[in-house]
GROMACS .gro file of C-alpha atoms in nm:
model
  515
    1MET     CA    1   6.117  13.517  10.536
    2GLY     CA    2   6.114  13.532  10.154
    3PRO     CA    3   5.824  13.477   9.913
    4PRO     CA    4   5.636  13.151   9.975
    5SER     CA    5   5.711  12.856   9.750
    6ALA     CA    6   5.457  12.724   9.499
    7THR     CA    7   5.372  12.446   9.743
    8LEU     CA    8   5.318  12.691  10.029
    9ARG     CA    9   5.103  12.914   9.805
   10ARG     CA   10   4.874  12.618   9.736
   11GLN     CA   11   4.862  12.546  10.109
   12LEU     CA   12   4.759  12.906  10.176
   13ALA     CA   13   4.491  12.883   9.908
   14SER     CA   14   4.358  12.564  10.068
   15LEU     CA   15   4.255  12.770  10.374
   16LEU     CA   16   3.988  12.944  10.162
   17VAL     CA   17   3.636  12.820  10.093
   18VAL     CA   18   3.477  13.033   9.821
   19ARG     CA   19   3.112  13.074   9.725
   20CYS     CA   20   2.934  13.004   9.398
   21SER     CA   21   2.599  12.916   9.249
   22GLY     CA   22   2.473  12.561   9.216
   23HIS     CA   23   2.393  12.640   8.852
   24GLY     CA   24   2.667  12.524   8.618
   25ARG     CA   25   2.642  12.789   8.345
   26ASP     CA   26   2.684  13.164   8.368
   27GLY     CA   27   2.437  13.224   8.084
   28GLN     CA   28   2.237  13.542   8.128
   29ARG     CA   29   2.208  13.510   8.506
   30ARG     CA   30   2.263  13.818   8.714
   31TYR     CA   31   2.519  13.733   8.981
   32PRO     CA   32   2.475  13.864   9.337
   33ARG     CA   33   2.782  14.036   9.477
   34TRP     CA   34   2.885  13.731   9.678
   35GLU     CA   35   2.893  13.475   9.394
   36LEU     CA   36   3.190  13.403   9.170
   37ARG     CA   37   3.155  13.374   8.794
   38ASN     CA   38   3.287  13.055   8.645
   39ALA     CA   39   3.607  13.196   8.494
   40GLU     CA   40   3.723  13.341   8.827
   41LEU     CA   41   3.601  13.035   9.017
   42ARG     CA   42   3.794  12.797   8.791
   43ARG     CA   43   4.112  13.002   8.825
   44LEU     CA   44   4.090  12.992   9.205
   45LEU     CA   45   4.025  12.620   9.210
   46GLU     CA   46   4.324  12.554   8.984
   47GLN     CA   47   4.536  12.757   9.230
   48GLY     CA   48   4.444  12.523   9.513
   49VAL     CA   49   4.141  12.674   9.691
   50GLY     CA   50   4.026  12.418   9.945
   51GLY     CA   51   3.651  12.419   9.900
   52VAL     CA   52   3.330  12.574   9.774
   53ILE     CA   53   3.003  12.664   9.943
   54LEU     CA   54   2.711  12.631   9.701
   55LEU     CA   55   2.370  12.795   9.686
   56GLY     CA   56   2.082  12.759   9.440
   57GLY     CA   57   1.979  12.530   9.159
   58SER     CA   58   1.801  12.197   9.136
   59ALA     CA   59   1.919  11.863   9.270
   60GLU     CA   60   2.020  11.758   8.919
   61GLU     CA   61   2.212  12.082   8.864
   62LEU     CA   62   2.391  12.040   9.197
   63ARG     CA   63   2.493  11.686   9.101
   64LEU     CA   64   2.646  11.815   8.774
   65ARG     CA   65   2.799  12.120   8.940
   66CYS     CA   66   2.982  11.920   9.207
   67GLU     CA   67   3.134  11.696   8.941
   68GLN     CA   68   3.232  12.003   8.740
   69LEU     CA   69   3.401  12.174   9.035
   70GLN     CA   70   3.597  11.864   9.135
   71GLY     CA   71   3.715  11.834   8.775
   72TRP     CA   72   3.832  12.196   8.761
   73ALA     CA   73   4.022  12.164   9.086
   74GLY     CA   74   4.208  11.845   8.998
   75GLN     CA   75   4.214  11.766   9.371
   76PRO     CA   76   3.955  11.664   9.631
   77LEU     CA   77   3.744  11.965   9.731
   78LEU     CA   78   3.534  12.032  10.036
   79LEU     CA   79   3.190  12.103   9.888
   80CYS     CA   80   2.943  12.236  10.140
   81ALA     CA   81   2.604  12.402  10.173
   82ASP     CA   82   2.382  12.552  10.442
   83VAL     CA   83   2.124  12.274  10.433
   84GLU     CA   84   2.011  12.286  10.795
   85GLU     CA   85   1.656  12.187  10.692
   86GLY     CA   86   1.758  11.919  10.443
   87VAL     CA   87   1.917  11.947  10.100
   88GLY     CA   88   1.586  12.063   9.952
   89GLN     CA   89   1.614  12.385  10.151
   90ARG     CA   90   1.865  12.508   9.894
   91PHE     CA   91   1.826  12.272   9.598
   92GLU     CA   92   1.485  12.201   9.451
   93GLY     CA   93   1.397  11.836   9.408
   94ALA     CA   94   1.566  11.714   9.726
   95SER     CA   95   1.388  11.683  10.062
   96TRP     CA   96   1.305  12.002  10.252
   97LEU     CA   97   1.237  11.911  10.613
   98VAL     CA   98   1.071  12.103  10.894
   99PRO     CA   99   1.286  12.357  11.083
  100PRO     CA  100   1.480  12.196  11.370
  101LEU     CA  101   1.288  12.387  11.638
  102ALA     CA  102   0.980  12.182  11.551
  103LEU     CA  103   1.152  11.874  11.694
  104GLY     CA  104   1.259  12.083  11.991
  105ARG     CA  105   0.890  12.141  12.064
  106LEU     CA  106   0.817  11.769  12.031
  107HIS     CA  107   1.106  11.685  12.263
  108GLY     CA  108   0.921  11.851  12.550
  109THR     CA  109   0.641  11.591  12.536
  110ASP     CA  110   0.804  11.289  12.371
  111PRO     CA  111   1.184  11.306  12.395
  112GLN     CA  112   1.253  10.956  12.265
  113ARG     CA  113   1.045  11.005  11.953
  114ALA     CA  114   1.200  11.349  11.893
  115GLU     CA  115   1.551  11.206  11.917
  116ARG     CA  116   1.468  10.918  11.680
  117LEU     CA  117   1.327  11.166  11.430
  118ALA     CA  118   1.631  11.394  11.467
  119GLU     CA  119   1.858  11.102  11.384
  120ARG     CA  120   1.647  11.018  11.077
  121TYR     CA  121   1.663  11.388  10.986
  122GLY     CA  122   2.042  11.366  10.992
  123ARG     CA  123   2.049  11.044  10.789
  124CYS     CA  124   1.817  11.187  10.524
  125THR     CA  125   2.022  11.507  10.494
  126GLY     CA  126   2.355  11.325  10.487
  127ARG     CA  127   2.249  11.064  10.233
  128GLN     CA  128   2.110  11.318   9.987
  129ALA     CA  129   2.411  11.545  10.027
  130ARG     CA  130   2.652  11.259   9.960
  131LEU     CA  131   2.464  11.130   9.655
  132LEU     CA  132   2.463  11.475   9.495
  133GLY     CA  133   2.829  11.549   9.558
  134LEU     CA  134   2.827  11.753   9.878
  135ASN     CA  135   3.061  11.617  10.142
  136TRP     CA  136   3.018  11.878  10.415
  137VAL     CA  137   2.685  11.977  10.570
  138LEU     CA  138   2.700  12.309  10.756
  139GLY     CA  139   2.492  12.190  11.049
  140PRO     CA  140   2.375  12.125  11.313
  141VAL     CA  141   2.300  12.464  11.465
  142CYS     CA  142   2.402  12.434  11.831
  143ASP     CA  143   2.266  12.771  11.941
  144VAL     CA  144   2.002  12.775  12.215
  145ASN     CA  145   1.725  13.004  12.092
  146ASN     CA  146   1.654  13.172  12.425
  147THR     CA  147   1.552  13.507  12.274
  148PRO     CA  148   1.216  13.494  12.089
  149ALA     CA  149   1.303  13.811  11.894
  150ASN     CA  150   1.621  13.652  11.756
  151PRO     CA  151   1.613  13.741  11.383
  152VAL     CA  152   1.893  13.513  11.267
  153ILE     CA  153   1.867  13.184  11.465
  154ASN     CA  154   1.502  13.141  11.562
  155VAL     CA  155   1.360  12.814  11.422
  156ARG     CA  156   1.706  12.707  11.303
  157ALA     CA  157   1.786  12.607  11.663
  158TRP     CA  158   1.704  12.258  11.790
  159GLY     CA  159   1.575  12.389  12.120
  160GLU     CA  160   1.500  12.675  12.355
  161ASP     CA  161   1.688  12.516  12.646
  162PRO     CA  162   2.034  12.356  12.658
  163ALA     CA  163   1.918  12.003  12.745
  164THR     CA  164   1.682  11.981  12.447
  165ALA     CA  165   1.930  12.135  12.206
  166SER     CA  166   2.210  11.905  12.327
  167ALA     CA  167   2.004  11.587  12.293
  168LEU     CA  168   1.883  11.668  11.941
  169VAL     CA  169   2.222  11.795  11.823
  170SER     CA  170   2.370  11.460  11.927
  171ALA     CA  171   2.095  11.261  11.755
  172PHE     CA  172   2.117  11.460  11.431
  173SER     CA  173   2.497  11.428  11.430
  174ARG     CA  174   2.478  11.049  11.463
  175GLY     CA  175   2.245  11.029  11.165
  176LEU     CA  176   2.449  11.267  10.952
  177GLN     CA  177   2.783  11.101  11.019
  178SER     CA  178   2.642  10.756  10.941
  179GLN     CA  179   2.618  10.869  10.578
  180GLY     CA  180   2.986  10.954  10.542
  181VAL     CA  181   2.969  11.333  10.526
  182LEU     CA  182   3.126  11.595  10.746
  183GLY     CA  183   2.907  11.795  10.984
  184CYS     CA  184   2.965  12.118  11.169
  185ALA     CA  185   2.856  12.263  11.501
  186LYS     CA  186   2.768  12.632  11.478
  187HIS     CA  187   2.773  12.923  11.569
  188PHE     CA  188   3.032  12.906  11.848
  189PRO     CA  189   3.022  13.012  12.126
  190GLY     CA  190   2.643  13.062  12.094
  191HIS     CA  191   2.432  13.298  11.883
  192GLY     CA  192   2.094  13.233  12.047
  193ASP     CA  193   2.080  13.516  12.301
  194THR     CA  194   2.078  13.813  12.063
  195ASP     CA  195   1.827  14.030  11.880
  196VAL     CA  196   2.081  14.154  11.622
  197ASP     CA  197   2.136  13.978  11.289
  198SER     CA  198   2.512  13.944  11.232
  199HIS     CA  199   2.450  13.971  10.858
  200LEU     CA  200   2.361  14.334  10.928
  201GLY     CA  201   2.558  14.431  11.238
  202LEU     CA  202   2.779  14.304  11.521
  203PRO     CA  203   2.579  14.149  11.809
  204ILE     CA  204   2.722  14.209  12.154
  205ILE     CA  205   2.620  13.952  12.416
  206ASN     CA  206   2.675  14.079  12.769
  207THR     CA  207   2.640  13.741  12.937
  208PRO     CA  208   2.857  13.633  13.232
  209ARG     CA  209   3.083  13.331  13.190
  210GLU     CA  210   2.876  13.128  13.438
  211ARG     CA  211   2.565  13.156  13.221
  212LEU     CA  212   2.762  13.071  12.907
  213ASP     CA  213   2.877  12.751  13.077
  214GLN     CA  214   2.521  12.664  13.179
  215VAL     CA  215   2.325  12.765  12.867
  216GLU     CA  216   2.532  12.833  12.556
  217PHE     CA  217   2.817  12.581  12.576
  218PRO     CA  218   2.637  12.249  12.650
  219PRO     CA  219   2.511  12.186  12.292
  220PHE     CA  220   2.861  12.249  12.155
  221ARG     CA  221   3.009  12.012  12.411
  222ALA     CA  222   2.743  11.758  12.306
  223GLY     CA  223   2.839  11.808  11.943
  224ILE     CA  224   3.207  11.755  12.023
  225ASP     CA  225   3.125  11.442  12.222
  226ALA     CA  226   2.921  11.317  11.924
  227GLY     CA  227   3.229  11.350  11.700
  228ALA     CA  228   3.178  11.693  11.541
  229ASP     CA  229   3.409  11.725  11.241
  230ALA     CA  230   3.407  12.106  11.239
  231ILE     CA  231   3.294  12.406  11.439
  232MET     CA  232   3.197  12.744  11.293
  233THR     CA  233   3.294  13.055  11.488
  234ALA     CA  234   3.036  13.333  11.508
  235HIS     CA  235   3.065  13.703  11.436
  236ILE     CA  236   2.948  13.800  11.785
  237GLU     CA  237   3.123  13.985  12.065
  238ILE     CA  238   3.112  13.841  12.417
  239PRO     CA  239   3.308  14.068  12.655
  240ALA     CA  240   3.308  13.800  12.927
  241LEU     CA  241   3.530  13.590  12.697
  242ASP     CA  242   3.728  13.864  12.520
  243ASN     CA  243   3.691  14.231  12.610
  244GLY     CA  244   3.939  14.358  12.351
  245ALA     CA  245   3.857  14.629  12.099
  246PHE     CA  246   3.657  14.478  11.812
  247ALA     CA  247   3.694  14.116  11.918
  248PRO     CA  248   3.421  13.907  11.754
  249SER     CA  249   3.453  13.538  11.840
  250SER     CA  250   3.555  13.453  11.483
  251LEU     CA  251   3.863  13.678  11.515
  252SER     CA  252   3.942  13.613  11.881
  253GLU     CA  253   4.239  13.397  11.981
  254LYS     CA  254   4.106  13.382  12.336
  255ILE     CA  255   3.782  13.223  12.215
  256THR     CA  256   3.897  13.020  11.915
  257THR     CA  257   4.232  12.889  12.040
  258ASP     CA  258   4.230  12.923  12.419
  259LEU     CA  259   3.866  12.826  12.482
  260LEU     CA  260   3.769  12.597  12.196
  261ARG     CA  261   4.106  12.430  12.129
  262GLY     CA  262   4.253  12.451  12.477
  263GLU     CA  263   3.974  12.427  12.730
  264MET     CA  264   3.723  12.224  12.524
  265LYS     CA  265   3.993  12.006  12.362
  266PHE     CA  266   3.845  12.030  12.011
  267ASP     CA  267   4.091  11.919  11.742
  268GLY     CA  268   3.870  11.920  11.432
  269LEU     CA  269   3.831  12.194  11.173
  270ILE     CA  270   3.754  12.544  11.298
  271TYR     CA  271   3.627  12.788  11.041
  272THR     CA  272   3.467  13.130  11.031
  273ASP     CA  273   3.111  13.221  10.954
  274SER     CA  274   3.081  13.399  10.618
  275MET     CA  275   3.333  13.682  10.609
  276GLY     CA  276   3.101  13.870  10.376
  277MET     CA  277   2.862  13.944  10.663
  278ASP     CA  278   2.840  14.307  10.772
  279ALA     CA  279   2.947  14.229  11.129
  280VAL     CA  280   3.303  14.190  10.998
  281SER     CA  281   3.313  14.324  10.642
  282LYS     CA  282   3.209  14.677  10.743
  283ALA     CA  283   3.489  14.697  10.999
  284LEU     CA  284   3.786  14.532  10.825
  285SER     CA  285   3.923  14.490  10.475
  286PRO     CA  286   3.901  14.135  10.334
  287GLY     CA  287   4.278  14.091  10.370
  288ASP     CA  288   4.295  14.213  10.728
  289ALA     CA  289   3.991  14.008  10.826
  290ALA     CA  290   4.139  13.689  10.678
  291VAL     CA  291   4.470  13.744  10.858
  292ARG     CA  292   4.299  13.800  11.190
  293ALA     CA  293   4.086  13.488  11.139
  294VAL     CA  294   4.390  13.268  11.077
  295LYS     CA  295   4.589  13.423  11.364
  296ALA     CA  296   4.291  13.364  11.594
  297GLY     CA  297   4.305  12.992  11.519
  298ASN     CA  298   4.059  12.930  11.234
  299ASP     CA  299   4.168  12.666  10.984
  300ILE     CA  300   3.934  12.791  10.710
  301VAL     CA  301   3.825  13.138  10.603
  302LEU     CA  302   3.473  13.102  10.466
  303HIS     CA  303   3.343  13.317  10.181
  304SER     CA  304   3.554  13.630  10.188
  305PRO     CA  305   3.397  13.922   9.997
  306ASP     CA  306   3.725  13.930   9.802
  307ASP     CA  307   3.897  13.592   9.786
  308ALA     CA  308   4.204  13.727   9.604
  309ALA     CA  309   4.252  13.995   9.871
  310ALA     CA  310   4.206  13.738  10.148
  311PHE     CA  311   4.476  13.518   9.992
  312ALA     CA  312   4.708  13.815   9.942
  313GLY     CA  313   4.660  13.923  10.304
  314ILE     CA  314   4.747  13.578  10.443
  315LYS     CA  315   5.043  13.547  10.204
  316ALA     CA  316   5.183  13.887  10.312
  317ALA     CA  317   5.141  13.795  10.679
  318VAL     CA  318   5.340  13.474  10.625
  319GLU     CA  319   5.613  13.661  10.436
  320LYS     CA  320   5.646  13.908  10.724
  321GLY     CA  321   5.647  13.633  10.983
  322ASP     CA  322   5.321  13.748  11.146
  323ILE     CA  323   5.181  13.402  11.071
  324THR     CA  324   5.426  13.112  11.094
  325VAL     CA  325   5.457  12.834  10.838
  326THR     CA  326   5.408  12.591  11.127
  327ARG     CA  327   5.070  12.753  11.196
  328ILE     CA  328   4.971  12.706  10.830
  329ASP     CA  329   5.092  12.345  10.830
  330THR     CA  330   4.874  12.266  11.130
  331SER     CA  331   4.559  12.388  10.955
  332VAL     CA  332   4.648  12.218  10.627
  333LYS     CA  333   4.690  11.886  10.809
  334ARG     CA  334   4.345  11.923  10.967
  335ILE     CA  335   4.191  11.999  10.628
  336LEU     CA  336   4.358  11.697  10.466
  337ARG     CA  337   4.253  11.478  10.759
  338ALA     CA  338   3.892  11.588  10.717
  339LYS     CA  339   3.900  11.516  10.343
  340ALA     CA  340   4.047  11.172  10.408
  341ARG     CA  341   3.786  11.095  10.673
  342VAL     CA  342   3.502  11.119  10.421
  343GLY     CA  343   3.696  10.942  10.145
  344LEU     CA  344   3.678  11.215   9.884
  345ASN     CA  345   3.898  11.015   9.649
  346THR     CA  346   3.641  10.736   9.641
  347GLN     CA  347   3.314  10.933   9.655
  348LYS     CA  348   3.055  10.790   9.414
  349LEU     CA  349   2.792  11.029   9.281
  350VAL     CA  350   2.442  10.915   9.195
  351PRO     CA  351   2.385  10.864   8.819
  352LEU     CA  352   2.205  11.168   8.683
  353ASP     CA  353   1.903  10.967   8.566
  354LYS     CA  354   1.862  10.830   8.920
  355VAL     CA  355   1.853  11.163   9.104
  356ALA     CA  356   1.472  11.188   9.117
  357GLU     CA  357   1.438  10.828   9.234
  358LEU     CA  358   1.717  10.811   9.491
  359VAL     CA  359   1.714  11.169   9.619
  360GLY     CA  360   1.357  11.286   9.578
  361GLY     CA  361   1.197  10.943   9.614
  362ARG     CA  362   0.930  10.797   9.839
  363GLU     CA  363   1.162  10.696  10.122
  364HIS     CA  364   1.280  11.051  10.186
  365ALA     CA  365   0.934  11.199  10.124
  366LYS     CA  366   0.805  10.967  10.396
  367VAL     CA  367   1.067  11.091  10.641
  368ALA     CA  368   0.978  11.454  10.564
  369GLY     CA  369   0.606  11.382  10.600
  370GLN     CA  370   0.638  11.201  10.932
  371ILE     CA  371   0.852  11.472  11.087
  372GLY     CA  372   0.616  11.740  10.956
  373GLN     CA  373   0.308  11.569  11.098
  374ARG     CA  374   0.467  11.531  11.440
  375ALA     CA  375   0.554  11.900  11.439
  376ILE     CA  376   0.192  12.023  11.423
  377THR     CA  377   0.078  12.152  11.762
  378LEU     CA  378  -0.258  12.300  11.867
  379ILE     CA  379  -0.166  12.565  12.122
  380LYS     CA  380  -0.506  12.733  12.162
  381ASP     CA  381  -0.868  12.649  12.081
  382ALA     CA  382  -1.076  12.880  12.298
  383LYS     CA  383  -1.408  12.805  12.122
  384ASN     CA  384  -1.354  12.438  12.038
  385HIS     CA  385  -1.351  12.499  11.663
  386VAL     CA  386  -1.063  12.262  11.570
  387PRO     CA  387  -1.121  12.057  11.364
  388LEU     CA  388  -1.364  12.271  11.163
  389LYS     CA  389  -1.722  12.145  11.167
  390LEU     CA  390  -1.860  12.303  10.850
  391ALA     CA  391  -2.090  12.193  10.572
  392ARG     CA  392  -1.922  12.142  10.237
  393ASN     CA  393  -2.109  12.440  10.091
  394ALA     CA  394  -1.990  12.675  10.367
  395SER     CA  395  -1.832  13.005  10.262
  396VAL     CA  396  -1.476  13.036  10.391
  397LEU     CA  397  -1.250  13.340  10.387
  398TYR     CA  398  -0.887  13.235  10.363
  399LEU     CA  399  -0.618  13.493  10.443
  400SER     CA  400  -0.264  13.407  10.337
  401VAL     CA  401  -0.062  13.646  10.552
  402LEU     CA  402   0.302  13.712  10.461
  403ASP     CA  403   0.568  13.911  10.639
  404TYR     CA  404   0.690  14.043  10.303
  405PRO     CA  405   0.637  13.893   9.956
  406ASN     CA  406   0.995  13.880   9.828
  407GLY     CA  407   1.254  13.624   9.935
  408TRP     CA  408   1.037  13.312   9.941
  409ARG     CA  409   1.192  13.154   9.628
  410ILE     CA  410   1.048  12.805   9.569
  411ALA     CA  411   0.842  12.802   9.889
  412THR     CA  412   0.542  12.991   9.754
  413PRO     CA  413   0.319  13.051  10.059
  414SER     CA  414  -0.019  12.873  10.051
  415ARG     CA  415   0.050  12.687   9.726
  416THR     CA  416  -0.044  12.364   9.906
  417PHE     CA  417  -0.288  12.502  10.161
  418ILE     CA  418  -0.532  12.671   9.921
  419PRO     CA  419  -0.601  12.366   9.697
  420GLU     CA  420  -0.656  12.145  10.004
  421LEU     CA  421  -0.893  12.397  10.160
  422ARG     CA  422  -1.092  12.433   9.838
  423ARG     CA  423  -1.114  12.058   9.797
  424ARG     CA  424  -1.301  12.046  10.126
  425TYR     CA  425  -1.485  12.379  10.093
  426PRO     CA  426  -1.529  12.484   9.727
  427GLY     CA  427  -1.676  12.817   9.840
  428THR     CA  428  -1.338  12.943   9.964
  429THR     CA  429  -1.223  13.296   9.885
  430SER     CA  430  -0.846  13.339   9.920
  431ILE     CA  431  -0.671  13.674   9.967
  432GLU     CA  432  -0.299  13.740  10.015
  433VAL     CA  433  -0.206  14.003  10.273
  434SER     CA  434   0.138  14.149  10.339
  435ASP     CA  435   0.319  14.471  10.423
  436ARG     CA  436   0.237  14.582  10.067
  437THR     CA  437  -0.140  14.558  10.112
  438THR     CA  438  -0.288  14.909  10.095
  439PRO     CA  439  -0.502  15.060  10.374
  440ALA     CA  440  -0.803  15.054  10.142
  441GLU     CA  441  -0.757  14.683  10.074
  442LEU     CA  442  -0.723  14.612  10.446
  443ASP     CA  443  -1.045  14.803  10.512
  444LEU     CA  444  -1.228  14.600  10.246
  445ILE     CA  445  -1.119  14.272  10.409
  446ARG     CA  446  -1.218  14.406  10.750
  447ALA     CA  447  -1.564  14.504  10.624
  448SER     CA  448  -1.637  14.174  10.448
  449ALA     CA  449  -1.502  13.926  10.704
  450SER     CA  450  -1.829  13.893  10.898
  451LYS     CA  451  -2.013  13.777  10.584
  452TYR     CA  452  -1.835  13.441  10.576
  453ASP     CA  453  -1.924  13.124  10.768
  454ALA     CA  454  -1.565  13.074  10.880
  455ILE     CA  455  -1.224  13.237  10.856
  456VAL     CA  456  -0.900  13.047  10.810
  457VAL     CA  457  -0.565  13.227  10.834
  458SER     CA  458  -0.215  13.108  10.751
  459ILE     CA  459   0.070  13.327  10.873
  460PHE     CA  460   0.408  13.301  10.703
  461VAL     CA  461   0.697  13.474  10.880
  462ARG     CA  462   1.036  13.349  10.775
  463ALA     CA  463   1.372  13.353  10.951
  464SER     CA  464   1.566  13.492  10.657
  465SER     CA  465   1.932  13.577  10.705
  466GLY     CA  466   1.999  13.941  10.633
  467SER     CA  467   1.637  14.057  10.643
  468GLY     CA  468   1.657  14.181  11.001
  469ARG     CA  469   1.283  14.110  11.031
  470MET     CA  470   1.085  13.849  11.218
  471ASP     CA  471   0.735  13.993  11.250
  472LEU     CA  472   0.426  14.122  11.071
  473ALA     CA  473   0.362  14.482  10.972
  474ALA     CA  474   0.157  14.668  11.236
  475PRO     CA  475  -0.143  14.729  11.003
  476VAL     CA  476  -0.157  14.355  10.928
  477THR     CA  477  -0.151  14.266  11.298
  478LYS     CA  478  -0.435  14.513  11.358
  479LEU     CA  479  -0.634  14.360  11.072
  480LEU     CA  480  -0.612  14.012  11.223
  481ASN     CA  481  -0.724  14.135  11.564
  482ASP     CA  482  -1.015  14.325  11.406
  483VAL     CA  483  -1.120  14.022  11.200
  484ALA     CA  484  -1.114  13.805  11.514
  485LYS     CA  485  -1.358  14.047  11.681
  486ALA     CA  486  -1.580  14.060  11.374
  487ALA     CA  487  -1.597  13.680  11.356
  488GLY     CA  488  -1.783  13.664  11.686
  489ASN     CA  489  -1.881  13.300  11.749
  490LYS     CA  490  -1.800  13.191  11.395
  491PRO     CA  491  -1.492  12.972  11.358
  492MET     CA  492  -1.159  13.144  11.304
  493VAL     CA  493  -0.851  12.922  11.294
  494THR     CA  494  -0.495  13.048  11.243
  495THR     CA  495  -0.200  12.832  11.140
  496PHE     CA  496   0.155  12.963  11.184
  497PHE     CA  497   0.421  12.863  10.933
  498GLY     CA  498   0.782  12.958  11.002
  499ASN     CA  499   0.839  13.172  11.311
  500PRO     CA  500   0.624  13.032  11.595
  501TYR     CA  501   0.693  13.331  11.819
  502VAL     CA  502   0.458  13.551  11.614
  503ALA     CA  503   0.174  13.386  11.808
  504MET     CA  504   0.291  13.575  12.116
  505PHE     CA  505   0.192  13.903  11.952
  506LEU     CA  506  -0.158  13.787  11.854
  507PRO     CA  507  -0.306  13.667  12.187
  508ASP     CA  508  -0.665  13.752  12.089
  509LEU     CA  509  -0.689  13.500  11.805
  510PRO     CA  510  -0.926  13.223  11.922
  511ALA     CA  511  -0.757  12.914  11.771
  512MET     CA  512  -0.389  12.867  11.682
  513LEU     CA  513  -0.183  12.585  11.536
  514LEU     CA  514   0.195  12.577  11.506
  515THR     CA  515   0.348  12.380  11.220
   0.00000   0.00000   0.00000
């Protein structure tokens, strides 16, 4: 066929969701390789790009940015963000909730309460997203985290077994959808059983189909039954589903069209995980990857490392007849249907002077606090030292233990813990320990630990996409074990923030709390 018409070119552009900062001005900011500057972003939006995924900034900035982007586009946009732990996870000033796995832990002892809290979690996230201009929340995660060493899913999952994950996915989805925003089930067909981060490489899951049916698929089926608006396909290879050469799920027609569309009867939006991830971008050019994604059955190509090349690749494939116009029309209709479902033409944004009150106010802070309190679990207290029974003038050594110092952004480790500890025990000495702590500094801590009346440790290990790490440096682990021995019968209490599985590698610590 000949060159596509202007209308068809806009339809092709609508299959792309591009990435940008939540900050409105370029200013003097240094842009990471995956973010678009405003001039290029505006040009793409004017050409008909279908949506934007945002990252970074405050709640107020996000509110202004969403209005700005919609104005540039001149058409309703899908505006989305990875806010799996609440809008405050990405945008300061909104509510940042506990990781979903915390409610998975609670579900084991109190399923009804966990499901009620998961629904409130969804309502809180959806309401704040809608008020600030987001209309698509990239959650819930439907993966079953059945591999403790998983560096990319981990605490993002709602459960470690399919029944728990399914129940909480359903509850969260009900809450989210009640606020008039789109949700998404991810990462299909299941990213939980891997120890490879797809931001860094291509995970291969050698699981038989029978186990996929029993373990990986149920939460996605639950999400579909709960009215999932969209499903994200994962950059993972599963030979039991497609044993072709380089056949990640996101680029596989057998998985995306035959399994998800055909067998599971899903008729909502299907879109890829970020195409900038190394699992795909190191193997294919942006144009080739985009073409394969559309041919596989995805309606949206998310965050290509080169949006212009992705568009050009799809356009060339249509011109050659490798992708039919009928195929494009089908995806465009799904995109328009999704936009209509959330009423983008009538979306009302919160007045800027009301952001702090309506988004960061007491109601949402209460939800975050209640969920956080329910998440705290004492898993070991060998010497009956919890709660601490110390005089106010006791000397306390506090170790703030980090996996690695960079990458924590607004969540400065111990910024809340240290003031609270000192309020109770003014004689508290706090020391930060990480993979950058020198051997001499570790030896000094080791030598002085026995001089204190008690030792309190907080361990911060974060599931951070692209880091490929989910543990502590070996010298730090050895320090903690040595300090536990030196403490003798004195109290030593350790609290784990972030990855709860780190506790498995520190079995000699006498008292442990998971948060």
